[in-house]
Amino acid sequence: MLKAKPNLESRIGTLKKDWAIVYDMLSRKDNSDFGWDEHKQLVVAKNVVWNSYISSHKEAGQFRHHSFLYYLQLTAIYVKDR
């Protein structure tokens, strides 16, 4: 019996949720002030933009100073679901 399956499914779910948060920041027309630093694998924006966005999207705060590796690869996988 494969005991890792629930852990893998949980991790995949977390990755998809995190990807959706970053994707929404980068793809929505009203969020055009966000950009993607491909070298650092990081969402970038001015502090004013971050503060405003985080006030109404608290879950996005985790990506202010932390990279999100594999964003482009996950986009290739999940964007068709959007």
PDB file of C-alpha atoms in Angstrom:
ATOM      1  CA  MET A   1       0.000   0.000   0.000  1.00  0.00           C
ATOM      2  CA  LEU A   2       1.320   3.411  -0.956  1.00  0.00           C
ATOM      3  CA  LYS A   3       1.315   5.601   2.162  1.00  0.00           C
ATOM      4  CA  ALA A   4       2.788   8.627   0.407  1.00  0.00           C
ATOM      5  CA  LYS A   5      -0.284   9.161  -1.784  1.00  0.00           C
ATOM      6  CA  PRO A   6      -2.214  11.376   0.698  1.00  0.00           C
ATOM      7  CA  ASN A   7       0.910  13.478   1.256  1.00  0.00           C
ATOM      8  CA  LEU A   8       1.475  13.877  -2.464  1.00  0.00           C
ATOM      9  CA  GLU A   9      -2.145  14.819  -3.064  1.00  0.00           C
ATOM     10  CA  SER A  10      -1.951  17.377  -0.271  1.00  0.00           C
ATOM     11  CA  ARG A  11       1.243  18.885  -1.681  1.00  0.00           C
ATOM     12  CA  ILE A  12      -0.239  19.053  -5.180  1.00  0.00           C
ATOM     13  CA  GLY A  13      -3.308  20.811  -3.780  1.00  0.00           C
ATOM     14  CA  THR A  14      -1.128  23.325  -1.939  1.00  0.00           C
ATOM     15  CA  LEU A  15       0.948  24.001  -5.057  1.00  0.00           C
ATOM     16  CA  LYS A  16      -2.195  24.554  -7.129  1.00  0.00           C
ATOM     17  CA  LYS A  17      -3.659  26.934  -4.528  1.00  0.00           C
ATOM     18  CA  ASP A  18      -0.417  28.903  -4.301  1.00  0.00           C
ATOM     19  CA  TRP A  19      -0.098  28.978  -8.081  1.00  0.00           C
ATOM     20  CA  ALA A  20      -3.636  30.394  -8.376  1.00  0.00           C
ATOM     21  CA  ILE A  21      -2.769  33.213  -5.958  1.00  0.00           C
ATOM     22  CA  VAL A  22       0.319  34.209  -7.956  1.00  0.00           C
ATOM     23  CA  TYR A  23      -1.438  33.727 -11.288  1.00  0.00           C
ATOM     24  CA  ASP A  24      -4.285  36.019 -10.217  1.00  0.00           C
ATOM     25  CA  MET A  25      -1.802  38.718  -9.198  1.00  0.00           C
ATOM     26  CA  LEU A  26       0.029  38.557 -12.510  1.00  0.00           C
ATOM     27  CA  SER A  27      -2.817  37.992 -14.954  1.00  0.00           C
ATOM     28  CA  ARG A  28      -5.673  40.260 -13.910  1.00  0.00           C
ATOM     29  CA  LYS A  29      -6.008  43.538 -15.767  1.00  0.00           C
ATOM     30  CA  ASP A  30      -6.634  45.497 -12.568  1.00  0.00           C
ATOM     31  CA  ASN A  31      -3.331  44.173 -11.164  1.00  0.00           C
ATOM     32  CA  SER A  32      -1.066  45.376 -13.959  1.00  0.00           C
ATOM     33  CA  ASP A  33       1.358  46.860 -11.431  1.00  0.00           C
ATOM     34  CA  PHE A  34       2.647  43.380 -10.574  1.00  0.00           C
ATOM     35  CA  GLY A  35       5.501  41.842 -12.494  1.00  0.00           C
ATOM     36  CA  TRP A  36       7.515  38.639 -12.532  1.00  0.00           C
ATOM     37  CA  ASP A  37      11.260  38.526 -11.911  1.00  0.00           C
ATOM     38  CA  GLU A  38      12.277  35.437 -13.847  1.00  0.00           C
ATOM     39  CA  HIS A  39      15.781  35.389 -12.392  1.00  0.00           C
ATOM     40  CA  LYS A  40      14.610  35.429  -8.757  1.00  0.00           C
ATOM     41  CA  GLN A  41      11.318  33.596  -9.463  1.00  0.00           C
ATOM     42  CA  LEU A  42       9.549  36.325  -7.519  1.00  0.00           C
ATOM     43  CA  VAL A  43       6.482  38.540  -7.870  1.00  0.00           C
ATOM     44  CA  VAL A  44       7.606  42.172  -7.901  1.00  0.00           C
ATOM     45  CA  ALA A  45       5.739  45.418  -7.310  1.00  0.00           C
ATOM     46  CA  LYS A  46       6.119  48.717  -5.490  1.00  0.00           C
ATOM     47  CA  ASN A  47       5.445  48.723  -1.744  1.00  0.00           C
ATOM     48  CA  VAL A  48       2.271  50.775  -2.219  1.00  0.00           C
ATOM     49  CA  VAL A  49       0.894  48.177  -4.631  1.00  0.00           C
ATOM     50  CA  TRP A  50       1.738  45.306  -2.290  1.00  0.00           C
ATOM     51  CA  ASN A  51       0.208  47.039   0.739  1.00  0.00           C
ATOM     52  CA  SER A  52      -3.004  47.777  -1.111  1.00  0.00           C
ATOM     53  CA  TYR A  53      -3.327  44.275  -2.550  1.00  0.00           C
ATOM     54  CA  ILE A  54      -2.486  42.470   0.691  1.00  0.00           C
ATOM     55  CA  SER A  55      -5.097  44.478   2.582  1.00  0.00           C
ATOM     56  CA  SER A  56      -7.798  42.687   0.605  1.00  0.00           C
ATOM     57  CA  HIS A  57      -5.927  39.475  -0.335  1.00  0.00           C
ATOM     58  CA  LYS A  58      -4.137  38.376   2.827  1.00  0.00           C
ATOM     59  CA  GLU A  59      -3.110  35.010   1.358  1.00  0.00           C
ATOM     60  CA  ALA A  60      -0.904  36.826  -1.177  1.00  0.00           C
ATOM     61  CA  GLY A  61       1.355  38.246   1.523  1.00  0.00           C
ATOM     62  CA  GLN A  62       3.461  35.098   1.606  1.00  0.00           C
ATOM     63  CA  PHE A  63       4.763  35.889  -1.889  1.00  0.00           C
ATOM     64  CA  ARG A  64       5.945  39.413  -1.150  1.00  0.00           C
ATOM     65  CA  HIS A  65       9.457  38.367  -0.164  1.00  0.00           C
ATOM     66  CA  HIS A  66       9.568  34.681  -1.074  1.00  0.00           C
ATOM     67  CA  SER A  67      10.174  33.132  -4.451  1.00  0.00           C
ATOM     68  CA  PHE A  68       7.716  30.751  -6.044  1.00  0.00           C
ATOM     69  CA  LEU A  69       9.758  28.169  -7.866  1.00  0.00           C
ATOM     70  CA  TYR A  70       8.204  26.347 -10.805  1.00  0.00           C
ATOM     71  CA  TYR A  71       5.600  29.069 -11.442  1.00  0.00           C
ATOM     72  CA  LEU A  72       6.097  28.884 -15.193  1.00  0.00           C
ATOM     73  CA  GLN A  73       5.952  25.087 -15.228  1.00  0.00           C
ATOM     74  CA  LEU A  74       2.801  25.052 -13.089  1.00  0.00           C
ATOM     75  CA  THR A  75       1.262  27.652 -15.392  1.00  0.00           C
ATOM     76  CA  ALA A  76       1.755  25.309 -18.325  1.00  0.00           C
ATOM     77  CA  ILE A  77      -0.093  22.610 -16.365  1.00  0.00           C
ATOM     78  CA  TYR A  78      -2.895  24.551 -14.660  1.00  0.00           C
ATOM     79  CA  VAL A  79      -3.705  27.490 -16.944  1.00  0.00           C
ATOM     80  CA  LYS A  80      -6.061  25.384 -19.055  1.00  0.00           C
ATOM     81  CA  ASP A  81      -8.254  24.927 -15.938  1.00  0.00           C
ATOM     82  CA  ARG A  82      -8.767  28.701 -15.680  1.00  0.00           C
TER      83      ARG A  82
END
